[in-house]
Coordinates of C-alpha atoms in Angstrom, one line a residue:
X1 CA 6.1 -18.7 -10.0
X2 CA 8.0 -15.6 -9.0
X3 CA 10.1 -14.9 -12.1
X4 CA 12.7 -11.7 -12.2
X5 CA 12.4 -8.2 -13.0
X6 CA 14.9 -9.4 -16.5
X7 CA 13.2 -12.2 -17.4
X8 CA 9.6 -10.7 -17.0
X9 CA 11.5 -7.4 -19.2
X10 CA 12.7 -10.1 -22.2
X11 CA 9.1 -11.7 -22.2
X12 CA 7.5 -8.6 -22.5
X13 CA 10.1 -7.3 -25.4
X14 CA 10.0 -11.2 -27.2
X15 CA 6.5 -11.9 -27.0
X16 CA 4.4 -8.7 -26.9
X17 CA 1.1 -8.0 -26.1
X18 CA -0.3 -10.8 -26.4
X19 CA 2.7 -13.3 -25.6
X20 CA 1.6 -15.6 -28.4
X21 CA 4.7 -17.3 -28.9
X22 CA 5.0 -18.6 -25.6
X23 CA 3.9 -22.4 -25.0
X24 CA 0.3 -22.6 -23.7
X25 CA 1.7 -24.0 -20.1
X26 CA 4.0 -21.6 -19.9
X27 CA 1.3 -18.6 -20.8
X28 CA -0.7 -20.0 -17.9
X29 CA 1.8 -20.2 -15.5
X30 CA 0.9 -17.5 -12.5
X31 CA 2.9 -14.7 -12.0
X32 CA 2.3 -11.5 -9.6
X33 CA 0.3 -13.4 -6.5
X34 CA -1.5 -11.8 -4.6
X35 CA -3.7 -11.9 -1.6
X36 CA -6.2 -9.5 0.4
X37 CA -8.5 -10.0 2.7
X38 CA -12.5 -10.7 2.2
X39 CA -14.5 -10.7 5.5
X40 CA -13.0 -12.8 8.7
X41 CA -13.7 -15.9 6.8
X42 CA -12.7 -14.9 3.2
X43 CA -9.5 -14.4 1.1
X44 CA -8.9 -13.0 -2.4
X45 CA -6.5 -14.9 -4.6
X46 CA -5.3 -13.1 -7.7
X47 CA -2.3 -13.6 -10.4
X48 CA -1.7 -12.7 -13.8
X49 CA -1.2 -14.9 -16.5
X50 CA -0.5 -14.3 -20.2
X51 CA -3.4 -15.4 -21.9
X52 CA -7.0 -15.2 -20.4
X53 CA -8.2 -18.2 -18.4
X54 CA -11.7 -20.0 -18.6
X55 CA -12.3 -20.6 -15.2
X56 CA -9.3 -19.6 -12.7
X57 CA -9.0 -21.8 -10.4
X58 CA -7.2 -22.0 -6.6
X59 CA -6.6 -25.3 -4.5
X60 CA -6.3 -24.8 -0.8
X61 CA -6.8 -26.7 2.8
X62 CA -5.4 -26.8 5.9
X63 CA -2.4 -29.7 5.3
X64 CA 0.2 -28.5 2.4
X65 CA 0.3 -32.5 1.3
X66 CA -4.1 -32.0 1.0
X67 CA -5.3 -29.1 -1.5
X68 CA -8.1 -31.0 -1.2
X69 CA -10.6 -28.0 -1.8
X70 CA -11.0 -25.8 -5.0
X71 CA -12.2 -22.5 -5.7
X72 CA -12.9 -21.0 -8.6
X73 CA -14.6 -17.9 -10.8
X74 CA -15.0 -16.2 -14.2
X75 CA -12.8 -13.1 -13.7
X76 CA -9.8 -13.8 -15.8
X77 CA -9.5 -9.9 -17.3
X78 CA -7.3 -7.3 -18.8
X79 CA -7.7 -3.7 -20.7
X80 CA -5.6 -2.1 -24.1
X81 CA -2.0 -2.1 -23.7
X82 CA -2.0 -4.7 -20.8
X83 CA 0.6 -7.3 -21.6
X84 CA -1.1 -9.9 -19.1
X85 CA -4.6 -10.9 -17.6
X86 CA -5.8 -10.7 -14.1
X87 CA -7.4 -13.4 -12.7
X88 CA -9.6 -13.1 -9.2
X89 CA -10.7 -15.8 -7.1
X90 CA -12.4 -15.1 -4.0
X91 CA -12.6 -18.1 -1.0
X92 CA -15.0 -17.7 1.3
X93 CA -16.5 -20.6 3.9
X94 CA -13.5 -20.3 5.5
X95 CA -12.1 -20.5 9.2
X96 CA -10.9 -17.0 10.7
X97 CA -7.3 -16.9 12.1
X98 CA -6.5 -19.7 10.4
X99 CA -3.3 -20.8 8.7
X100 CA -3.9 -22.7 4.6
X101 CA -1.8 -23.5 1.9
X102 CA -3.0 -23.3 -1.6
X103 CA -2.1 -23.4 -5.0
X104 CA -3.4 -21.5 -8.4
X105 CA -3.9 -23.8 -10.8
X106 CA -1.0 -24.4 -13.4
X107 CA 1.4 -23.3 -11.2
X108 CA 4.8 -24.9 -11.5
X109 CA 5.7 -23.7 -7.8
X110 CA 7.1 -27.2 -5.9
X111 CA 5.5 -26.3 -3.3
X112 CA 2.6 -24.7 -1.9
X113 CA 2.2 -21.3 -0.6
X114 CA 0.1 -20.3 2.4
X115 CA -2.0 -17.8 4.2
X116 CA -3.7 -17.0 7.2
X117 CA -7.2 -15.7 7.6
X118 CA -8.2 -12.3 9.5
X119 CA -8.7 -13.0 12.8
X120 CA -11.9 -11.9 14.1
X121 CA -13.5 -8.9 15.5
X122 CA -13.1 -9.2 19.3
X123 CA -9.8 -11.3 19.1
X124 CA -7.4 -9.0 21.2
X125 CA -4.5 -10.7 21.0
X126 CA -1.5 -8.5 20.1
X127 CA -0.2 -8.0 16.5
X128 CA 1.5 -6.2 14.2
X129 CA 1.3 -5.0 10.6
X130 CA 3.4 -3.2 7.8
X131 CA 2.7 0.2 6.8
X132 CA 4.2 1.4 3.5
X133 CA 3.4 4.7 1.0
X134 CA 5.2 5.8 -2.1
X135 CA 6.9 2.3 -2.8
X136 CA 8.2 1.9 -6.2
X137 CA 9.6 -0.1 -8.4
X138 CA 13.3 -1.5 -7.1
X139 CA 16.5 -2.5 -9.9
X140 CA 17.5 -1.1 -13.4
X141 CA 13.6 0.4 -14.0
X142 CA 13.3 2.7 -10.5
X143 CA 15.5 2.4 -7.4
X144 CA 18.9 1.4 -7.6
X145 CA 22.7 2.5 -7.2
X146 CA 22.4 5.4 -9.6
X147 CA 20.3 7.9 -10.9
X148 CA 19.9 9.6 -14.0
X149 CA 20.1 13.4 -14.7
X150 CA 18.0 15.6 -11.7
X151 CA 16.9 12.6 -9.3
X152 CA 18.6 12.0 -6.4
X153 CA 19.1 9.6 -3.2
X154 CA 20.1 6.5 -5.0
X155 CA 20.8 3.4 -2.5
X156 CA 24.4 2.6 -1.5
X157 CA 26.4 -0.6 -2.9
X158 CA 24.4 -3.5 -1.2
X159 CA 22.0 -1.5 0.1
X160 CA 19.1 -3.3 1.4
X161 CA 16.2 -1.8 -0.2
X162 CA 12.2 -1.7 0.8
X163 CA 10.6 -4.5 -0.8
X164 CA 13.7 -6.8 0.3
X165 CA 13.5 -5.8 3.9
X166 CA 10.0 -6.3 3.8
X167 CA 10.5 -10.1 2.7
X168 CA 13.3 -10.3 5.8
X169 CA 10.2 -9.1 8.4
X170 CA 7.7 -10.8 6.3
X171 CA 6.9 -13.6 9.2
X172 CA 6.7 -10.3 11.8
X173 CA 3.5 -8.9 10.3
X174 CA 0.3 -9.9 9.7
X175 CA -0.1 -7.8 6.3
X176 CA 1.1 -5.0 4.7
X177 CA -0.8 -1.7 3.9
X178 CA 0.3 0.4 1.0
X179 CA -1.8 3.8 1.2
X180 CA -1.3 4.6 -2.4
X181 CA 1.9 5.2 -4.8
X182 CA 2.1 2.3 -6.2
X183 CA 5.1 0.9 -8.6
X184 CA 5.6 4.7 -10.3
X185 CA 5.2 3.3 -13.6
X186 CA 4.0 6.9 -14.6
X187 CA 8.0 7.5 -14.5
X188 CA 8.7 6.1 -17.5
X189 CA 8.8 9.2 -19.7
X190 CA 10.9 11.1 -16.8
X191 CA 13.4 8.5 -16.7
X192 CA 13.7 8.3 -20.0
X193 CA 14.2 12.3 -20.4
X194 CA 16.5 12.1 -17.6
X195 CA 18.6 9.1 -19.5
X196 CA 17.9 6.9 -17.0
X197 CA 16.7 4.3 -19.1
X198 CA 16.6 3.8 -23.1
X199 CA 14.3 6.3 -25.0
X200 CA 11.4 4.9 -26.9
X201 CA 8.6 6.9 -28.6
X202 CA 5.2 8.3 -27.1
X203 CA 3.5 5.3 -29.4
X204 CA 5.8 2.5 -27.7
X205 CA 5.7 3.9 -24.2
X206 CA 2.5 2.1 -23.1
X207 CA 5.4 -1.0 -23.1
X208 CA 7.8 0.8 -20.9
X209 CA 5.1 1.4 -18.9
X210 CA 3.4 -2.3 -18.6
X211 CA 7.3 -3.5 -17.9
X212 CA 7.8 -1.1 -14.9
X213 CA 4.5 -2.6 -13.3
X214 CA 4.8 -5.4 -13.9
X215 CA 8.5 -5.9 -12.6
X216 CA 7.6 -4.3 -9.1
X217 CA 4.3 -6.8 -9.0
X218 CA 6.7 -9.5 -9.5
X219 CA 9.2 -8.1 -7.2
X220 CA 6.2 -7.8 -4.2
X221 CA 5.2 -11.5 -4.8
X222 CA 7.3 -13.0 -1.9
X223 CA 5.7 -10.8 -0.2
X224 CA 2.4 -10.8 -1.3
X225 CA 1.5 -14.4 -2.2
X226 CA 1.8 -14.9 1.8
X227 CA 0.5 -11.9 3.6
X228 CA -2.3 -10.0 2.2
X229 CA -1.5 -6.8 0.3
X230 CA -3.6 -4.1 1.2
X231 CA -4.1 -1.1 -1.3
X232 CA -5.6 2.2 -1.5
X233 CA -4.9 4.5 -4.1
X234 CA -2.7 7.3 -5.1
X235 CA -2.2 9.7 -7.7
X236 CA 0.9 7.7 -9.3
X237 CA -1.8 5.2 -9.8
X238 CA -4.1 7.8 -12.1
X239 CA -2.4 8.3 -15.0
X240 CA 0.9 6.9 -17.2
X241 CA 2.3 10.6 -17.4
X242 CA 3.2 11.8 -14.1
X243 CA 1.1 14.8 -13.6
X244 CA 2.6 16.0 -16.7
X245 CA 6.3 16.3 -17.2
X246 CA 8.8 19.2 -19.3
X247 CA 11.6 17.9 -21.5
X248 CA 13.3 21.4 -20.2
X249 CA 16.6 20.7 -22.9
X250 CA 13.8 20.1 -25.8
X251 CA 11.0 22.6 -24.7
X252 CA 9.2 20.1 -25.0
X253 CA 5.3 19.9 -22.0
X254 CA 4.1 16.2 -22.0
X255 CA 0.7 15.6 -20.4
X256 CA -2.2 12.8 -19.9
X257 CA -3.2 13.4 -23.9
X258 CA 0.3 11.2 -24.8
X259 CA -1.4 8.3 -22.2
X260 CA -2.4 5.0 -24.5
X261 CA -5.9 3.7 -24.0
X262 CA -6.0 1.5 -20.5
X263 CA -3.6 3.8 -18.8
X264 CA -6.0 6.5 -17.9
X265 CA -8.6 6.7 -15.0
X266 CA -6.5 4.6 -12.7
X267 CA -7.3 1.3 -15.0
X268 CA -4.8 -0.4 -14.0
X269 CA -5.1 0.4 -10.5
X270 CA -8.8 -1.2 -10.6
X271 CA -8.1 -4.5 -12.8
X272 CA -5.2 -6.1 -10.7
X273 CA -6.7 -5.9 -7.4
X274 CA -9.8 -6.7 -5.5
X275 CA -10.2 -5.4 -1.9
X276 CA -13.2 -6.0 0.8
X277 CA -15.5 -3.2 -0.5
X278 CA -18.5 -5.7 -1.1
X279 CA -18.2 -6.7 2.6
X280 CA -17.5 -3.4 3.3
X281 CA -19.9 -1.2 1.0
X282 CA -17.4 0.6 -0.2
X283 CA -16.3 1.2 -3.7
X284 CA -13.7 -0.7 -5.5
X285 CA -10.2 -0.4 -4.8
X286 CA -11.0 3.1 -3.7
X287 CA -12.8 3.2 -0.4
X288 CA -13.0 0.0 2.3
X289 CA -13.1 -1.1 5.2
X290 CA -12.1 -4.1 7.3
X291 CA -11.6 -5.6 10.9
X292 CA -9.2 -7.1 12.1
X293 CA -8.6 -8.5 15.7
X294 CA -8.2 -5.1 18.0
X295 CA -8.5 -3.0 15.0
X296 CA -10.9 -1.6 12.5
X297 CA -9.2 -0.5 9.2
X298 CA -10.4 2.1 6.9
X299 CA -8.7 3.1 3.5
X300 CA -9.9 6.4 2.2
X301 CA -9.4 8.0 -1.3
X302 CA -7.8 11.7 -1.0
X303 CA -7.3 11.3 -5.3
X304 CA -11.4 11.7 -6.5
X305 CA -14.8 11.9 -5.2
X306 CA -14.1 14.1 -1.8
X307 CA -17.4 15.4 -3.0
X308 CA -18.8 18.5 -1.0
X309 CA -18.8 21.1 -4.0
X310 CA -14.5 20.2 -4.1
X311 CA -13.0 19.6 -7.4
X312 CA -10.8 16.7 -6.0
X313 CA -6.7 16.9 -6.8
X314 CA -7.1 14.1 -9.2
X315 CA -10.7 14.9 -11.3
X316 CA -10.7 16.8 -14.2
X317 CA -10.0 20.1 -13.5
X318 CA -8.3 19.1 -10.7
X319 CA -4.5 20.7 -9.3
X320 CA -2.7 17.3 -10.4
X321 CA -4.4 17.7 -14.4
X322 CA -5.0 13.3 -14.5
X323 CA -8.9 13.9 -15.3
X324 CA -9.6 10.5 -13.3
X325 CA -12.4 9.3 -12.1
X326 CA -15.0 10.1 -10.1
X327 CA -15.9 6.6 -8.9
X328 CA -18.6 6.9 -6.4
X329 CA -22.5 6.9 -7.3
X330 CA -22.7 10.7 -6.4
X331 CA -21.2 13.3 -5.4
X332 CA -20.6 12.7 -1.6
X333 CA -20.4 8.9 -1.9
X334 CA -17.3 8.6 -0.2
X335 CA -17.9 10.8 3.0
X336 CA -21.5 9.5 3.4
X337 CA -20.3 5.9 3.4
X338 CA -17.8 6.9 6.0
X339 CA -19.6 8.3 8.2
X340 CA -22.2 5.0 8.5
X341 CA -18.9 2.9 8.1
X342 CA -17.7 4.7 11.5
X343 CA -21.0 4.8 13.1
X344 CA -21.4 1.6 13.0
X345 CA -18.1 0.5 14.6
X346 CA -18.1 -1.9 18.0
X347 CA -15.8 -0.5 20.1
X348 CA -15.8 -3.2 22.4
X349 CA -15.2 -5.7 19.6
X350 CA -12.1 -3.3 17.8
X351 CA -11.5 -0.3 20.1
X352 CA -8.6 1.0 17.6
X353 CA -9.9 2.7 14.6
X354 CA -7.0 2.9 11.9
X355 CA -7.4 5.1 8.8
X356 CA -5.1 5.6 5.4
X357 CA -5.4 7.9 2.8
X358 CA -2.7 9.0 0.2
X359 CA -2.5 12.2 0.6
X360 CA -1.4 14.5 4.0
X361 CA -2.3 17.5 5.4
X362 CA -0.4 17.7 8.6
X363 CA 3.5 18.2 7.0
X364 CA 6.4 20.1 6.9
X365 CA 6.5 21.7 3.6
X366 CA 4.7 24.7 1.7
X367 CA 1.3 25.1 1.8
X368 CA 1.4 23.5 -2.0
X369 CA -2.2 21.9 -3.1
X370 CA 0.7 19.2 -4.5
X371 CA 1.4 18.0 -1.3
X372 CA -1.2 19.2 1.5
X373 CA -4.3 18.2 0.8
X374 CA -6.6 21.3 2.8
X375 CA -9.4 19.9 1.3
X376 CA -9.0 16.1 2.8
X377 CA -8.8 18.1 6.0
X378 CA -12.2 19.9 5.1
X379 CA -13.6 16.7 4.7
X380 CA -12.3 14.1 6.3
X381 CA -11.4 15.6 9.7
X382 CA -14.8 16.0 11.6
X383 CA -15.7 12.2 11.2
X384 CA -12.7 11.6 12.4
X385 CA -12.8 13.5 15.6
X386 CA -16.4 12.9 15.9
X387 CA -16.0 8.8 16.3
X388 CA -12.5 9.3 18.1
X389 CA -10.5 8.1 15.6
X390 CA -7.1 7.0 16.6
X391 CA -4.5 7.2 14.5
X392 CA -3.9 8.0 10.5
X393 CA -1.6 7.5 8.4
X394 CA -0.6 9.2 4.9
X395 CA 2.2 9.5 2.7
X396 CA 2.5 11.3 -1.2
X397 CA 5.2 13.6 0.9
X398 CA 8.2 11.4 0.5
X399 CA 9.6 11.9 4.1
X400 CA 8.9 10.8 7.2
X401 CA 6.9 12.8 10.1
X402 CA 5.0 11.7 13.2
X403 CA 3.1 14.5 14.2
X404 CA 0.8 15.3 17.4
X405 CA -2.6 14.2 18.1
X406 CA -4.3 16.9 15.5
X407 CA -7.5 18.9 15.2
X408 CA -8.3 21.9 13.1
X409 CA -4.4 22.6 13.2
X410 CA -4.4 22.5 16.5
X411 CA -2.3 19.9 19.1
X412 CA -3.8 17.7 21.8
X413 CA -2.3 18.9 24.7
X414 CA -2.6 15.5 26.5
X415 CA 0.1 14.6 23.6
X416 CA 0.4 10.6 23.0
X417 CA -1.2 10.2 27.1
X418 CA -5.0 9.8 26.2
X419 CA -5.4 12.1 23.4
X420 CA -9.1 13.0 22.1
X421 CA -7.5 14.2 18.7
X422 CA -6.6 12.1 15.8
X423 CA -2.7 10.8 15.5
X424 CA -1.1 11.9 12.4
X425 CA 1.9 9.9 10.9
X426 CA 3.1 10.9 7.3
X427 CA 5.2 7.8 6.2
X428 CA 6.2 8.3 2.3
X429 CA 9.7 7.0 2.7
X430 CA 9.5 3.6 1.1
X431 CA 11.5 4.5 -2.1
X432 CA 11.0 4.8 -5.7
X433 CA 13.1 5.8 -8.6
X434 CA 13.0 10.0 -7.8
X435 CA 14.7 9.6 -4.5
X436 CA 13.4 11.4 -1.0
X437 CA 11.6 14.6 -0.8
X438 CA 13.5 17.0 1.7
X439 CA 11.1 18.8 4.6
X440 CA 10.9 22.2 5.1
X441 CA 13.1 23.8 8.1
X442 CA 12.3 24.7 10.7
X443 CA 9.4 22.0 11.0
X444 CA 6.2 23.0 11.9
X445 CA 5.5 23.2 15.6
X446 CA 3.1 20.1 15.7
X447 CA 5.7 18.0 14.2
X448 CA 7.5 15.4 16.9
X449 CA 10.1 13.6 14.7
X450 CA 10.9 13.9 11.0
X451 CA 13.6 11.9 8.7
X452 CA 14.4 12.8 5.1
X453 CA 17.2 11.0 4.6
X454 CA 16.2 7.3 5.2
X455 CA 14.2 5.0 3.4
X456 CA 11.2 3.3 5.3
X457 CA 8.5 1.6 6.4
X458 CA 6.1 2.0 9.8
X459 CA 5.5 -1.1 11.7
X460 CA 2.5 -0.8 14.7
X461 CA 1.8 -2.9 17.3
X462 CA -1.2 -3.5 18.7
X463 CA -0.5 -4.4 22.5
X464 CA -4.0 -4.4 23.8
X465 CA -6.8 -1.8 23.9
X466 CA -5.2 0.4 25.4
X467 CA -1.2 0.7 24.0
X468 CA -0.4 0.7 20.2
X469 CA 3.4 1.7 18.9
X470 CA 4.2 3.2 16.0
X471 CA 7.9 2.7 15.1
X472 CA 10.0 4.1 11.4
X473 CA 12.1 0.7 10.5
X474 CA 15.0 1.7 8.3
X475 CA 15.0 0.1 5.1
X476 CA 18.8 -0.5 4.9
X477 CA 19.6 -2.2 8.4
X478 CA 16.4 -2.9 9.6
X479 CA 16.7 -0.7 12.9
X480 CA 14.2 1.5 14.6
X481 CA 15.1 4.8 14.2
X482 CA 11.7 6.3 16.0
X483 CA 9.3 4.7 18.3
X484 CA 6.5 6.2 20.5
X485 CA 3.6 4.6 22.1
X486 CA -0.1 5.9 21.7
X487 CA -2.5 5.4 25.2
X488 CA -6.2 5.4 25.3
X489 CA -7.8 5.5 28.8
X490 CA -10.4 2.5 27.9
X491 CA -11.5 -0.3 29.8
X492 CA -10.6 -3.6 27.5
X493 CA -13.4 -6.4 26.8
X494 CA -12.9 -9.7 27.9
X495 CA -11.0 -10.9 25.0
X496 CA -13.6 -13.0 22.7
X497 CA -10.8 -14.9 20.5
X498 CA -7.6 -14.4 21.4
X499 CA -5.1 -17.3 21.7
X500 CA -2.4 -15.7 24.3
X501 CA -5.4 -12.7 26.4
X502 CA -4.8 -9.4 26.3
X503 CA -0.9 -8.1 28.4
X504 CA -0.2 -5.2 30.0
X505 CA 2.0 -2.5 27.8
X506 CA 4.5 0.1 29.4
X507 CA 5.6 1.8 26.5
X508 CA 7.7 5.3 25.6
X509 CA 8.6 7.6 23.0
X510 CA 12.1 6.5 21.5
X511 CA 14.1 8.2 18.8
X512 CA 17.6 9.0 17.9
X513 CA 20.2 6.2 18.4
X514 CA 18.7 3.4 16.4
X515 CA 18.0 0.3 18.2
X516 CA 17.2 -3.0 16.5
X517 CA 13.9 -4.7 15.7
X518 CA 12.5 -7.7 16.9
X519 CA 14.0 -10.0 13.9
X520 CA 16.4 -9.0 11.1
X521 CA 17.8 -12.7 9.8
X522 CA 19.6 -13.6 6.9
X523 CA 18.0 -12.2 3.7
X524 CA 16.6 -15.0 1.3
X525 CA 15.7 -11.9 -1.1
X526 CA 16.2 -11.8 -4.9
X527 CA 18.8 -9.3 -6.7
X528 CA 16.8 -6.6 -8.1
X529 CA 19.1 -5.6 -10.6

């Protein structure tokens, strides 16, 4: 059931916490559906309902008229100030790169929805997937046609926003990867100093707050309940407060002490999703890995546990004040895990290593520790050039900039031609309720193309071993307003899975006069009003 951002808001306001007055089939009804992947031959199932299930239950198989097969577990959970549950069901026994319906139980949905399964390592047909950063809640709680006091870049009458033209590409993709920034229900408070939305009090904010994430869950389910949502964290994902915020007309300094228990230490964050890090050995929602066809993925966490004798931005004592986490089992967890992660890639079966992580340290704007993160860098950077990692992606900078290869602040001169440095992309132009950030001027010299003025997402396409294109698909019209083409000199495998073998790929760098994508049809979206 895919219910609106105003209906899910009078629910919430009628019923409560604990939405007692709602009829039991209704409380069980499932809302937010989700999907991520769990090995070549697994998927995660998840929804929320309003009151806690026994036994969650999914029905899937390969006909929509045959659910025939059920799957079921105990995780049916929730935390203080949570206005729903969040039940998990993980499938597994399943067929890779293979398309099948299913259904949570008591859903009301007249028909089923549907998936397909990762296709396997060694598969090197070409694909394509969604990128996404810093995407936020759309309508009357974050992005819309106005603004209050001190944001900016609202979206123009009829305005096609991110989520929306993410549902028009939806059958283009094979799943979408959001690198951290999720919802911005931390702006609650802001908004409401701002006059954005209706004040409430400190006390009653936790509902604000539960509304706003809720709403952009619901708002991602056409998207989500059919391509699995991939998720790393960011720091919007820490806290309820923002950082901190300053009522500057009251005097007034807010920080993580007003946050009601459950909206601290990224609780949230960590209840309503379940990503491949038990296939992976990673941690949680925080640090994973995955394969899929040409590609191995890896989703880092630049908030906590960059371990290495750094106080990371999001710890206590960190430069973002959220005292969160840290999540791993010592101190450098995170970079010891990816370092065997990468070791221990086949670079015949996945010869493109993809990474994500929030936060950037390749952009165009002060050397702030808000926005570049010199101690990801410190970190991260040597594994990557050590196993030849291809391309990264970040966001937390709300602008768009596709950089040079990169090392040590320094450019591969071979450029996008066979490159033995890293590729950086910074892509945080997806759009939330506090607009676009605007890039410092001139840009810095290893920057190739930059927009601050357009919402966004990235799309890449995986051609075959060798040729993979980035391109900056504008929100509003759908239209490709940069494109370039990364080349690795590499001798491709014979292809182990793939249904079409792997094509040749002549591809170019393109930007300026925007040229359409592959599909833009008529929108079946929802009003997000």
């Amino acid at each position: 059931m895919l219910i609106s951002l105003r209906l899910w808001q009078s629910i919430v306001v009628a019923a409560g916490v604990a939405a007692t007055a709602l009829a039991a089939s209704d409380a069980e009804t499932p809302t937010q559906l989700r999907l991520a992947y769990a090995g070549d031959t697994g998927m995660h199932v998840s929804w929320n309902t309003f009151v806690q299930l026994a036994a969650p239950k999914v029905y899937y198989g390969t006909s929509p008229r045959h659910l025939k097969r059920t799957a079921s577990s105990n995780v049916s959970v929730t935390y203080e100030t949570s206005t729903t549950y969040n039940n998990h069901v993980k499938i597994t026994g399943l067929e890779p790169d293979t398309l099948y319906y299913y259904q949570p139980e008591h859903s009301n949905a007249t028909s089923p929805y549907s998936f397909r399964t990762s296709r396997p390592a060694g598969d090197h047909t070409p694909y394509t997937i969604a990128v996404v950063v810093d995407l936020g809640t759309m309508g009357a709680d974050g992005l819309t046609t106005y603004v209050g006091k001190g944001a900016d870049n609202p979206l123009k009458p009829e305005e096609t926003n991110t989520i929306q033209s993410l549902e028009d590409f939806r059958d283009d993709f094979d799943f979408l990867w959001h690198a951290g920034d999720i919802a911005y229900a931390d702006y609650w408070l802001k908004e409401e100093i701002q006059g954005f939305i209706p004040n409430t009090t400190i006390a009653e904010g936790y509902k604000v707050y539960e509304r706003i994430l809720s709403g952009y869950y619901d708002q991602m389910s056409p998207v989500s309940s059919y391509k699995p949502y991939m998720v790393g964290p960011g720091n919007h994902e820490a806290n309820c407060d923002n950082g901190g915020y300053k009522d500057k007309a009251h005097n007034i300094s807010y920080d993580v002490s007003i946050c009601m228990p459950g909206q601290t230490n990224f609780t949230g964050y960590r209840n309503h999703f379940r990503m491949p890090s038990a296939e992976s050995g990673g941690q949680g929602n925080f640090w994973y890995s995955f394969d899929h066809g040409l590609a191995h993925y890896i989703q880092l966490d630049t908030e906590t546990d960059l371990g290495h004798g750094f106080t990371s931005p999001d710890e206590p004592g960190g430069s973002e004040h959220e005292n969160s986490g840290p999540f791993g089992p010592y101190m450098d967890a995170q970079t010891d895990w990816l370092a065997k992660d990468l070791a221990a890639v086949n670079r015949t079966e996945t010869p493109w290593i993809i990474v994500a992580g929030h936060r950037p340290w390749y952009i165009s704007v002060a050397n702030d520790t808000h926005d570049v993160c010199t101690m990801c860098k410190d970190v991260f950077e040597p594994l990557f050039l050590a196993h030849s990692v291809d391309l990264v992606f970040s966001g937390h900078v709300h602008a768009y900039q596709r950089n040079a290869p990169m090392y040590d602040n320094q450019a591969d001169p071979a450029e996008l031609d066979n490159p033995k440095f890293p590729w950086y992309i910074t892509n945080g132009a997806a759009g939330h309720y506090d607009g676009l950030d605007a890039l410092d001027v001139p840009l810095k010299d290893y920057a190739r193309f930059a927009l601050d003025t357009t919402y966004g997402w990235s799309r890449v396409t995986f051609h075959n071993c060798t040729h993979l294109t980035q391109e900056f698909v504008a929100s509003g019209n759908g239209t490709v307003l940069d494109s370039a083409t990364l080349f690795k000199d590499r001798v491709c495998a014979p292809d182990t899975g793939a249904r079409h073998g792997n094509e040749p790929w002549h591809g170019n760098e393109h930007h300026g006069p925007p040229h359409p994508g592959p599909h833009h049809g008529p929108p079946s979206r929802r009003r997000m009003d």
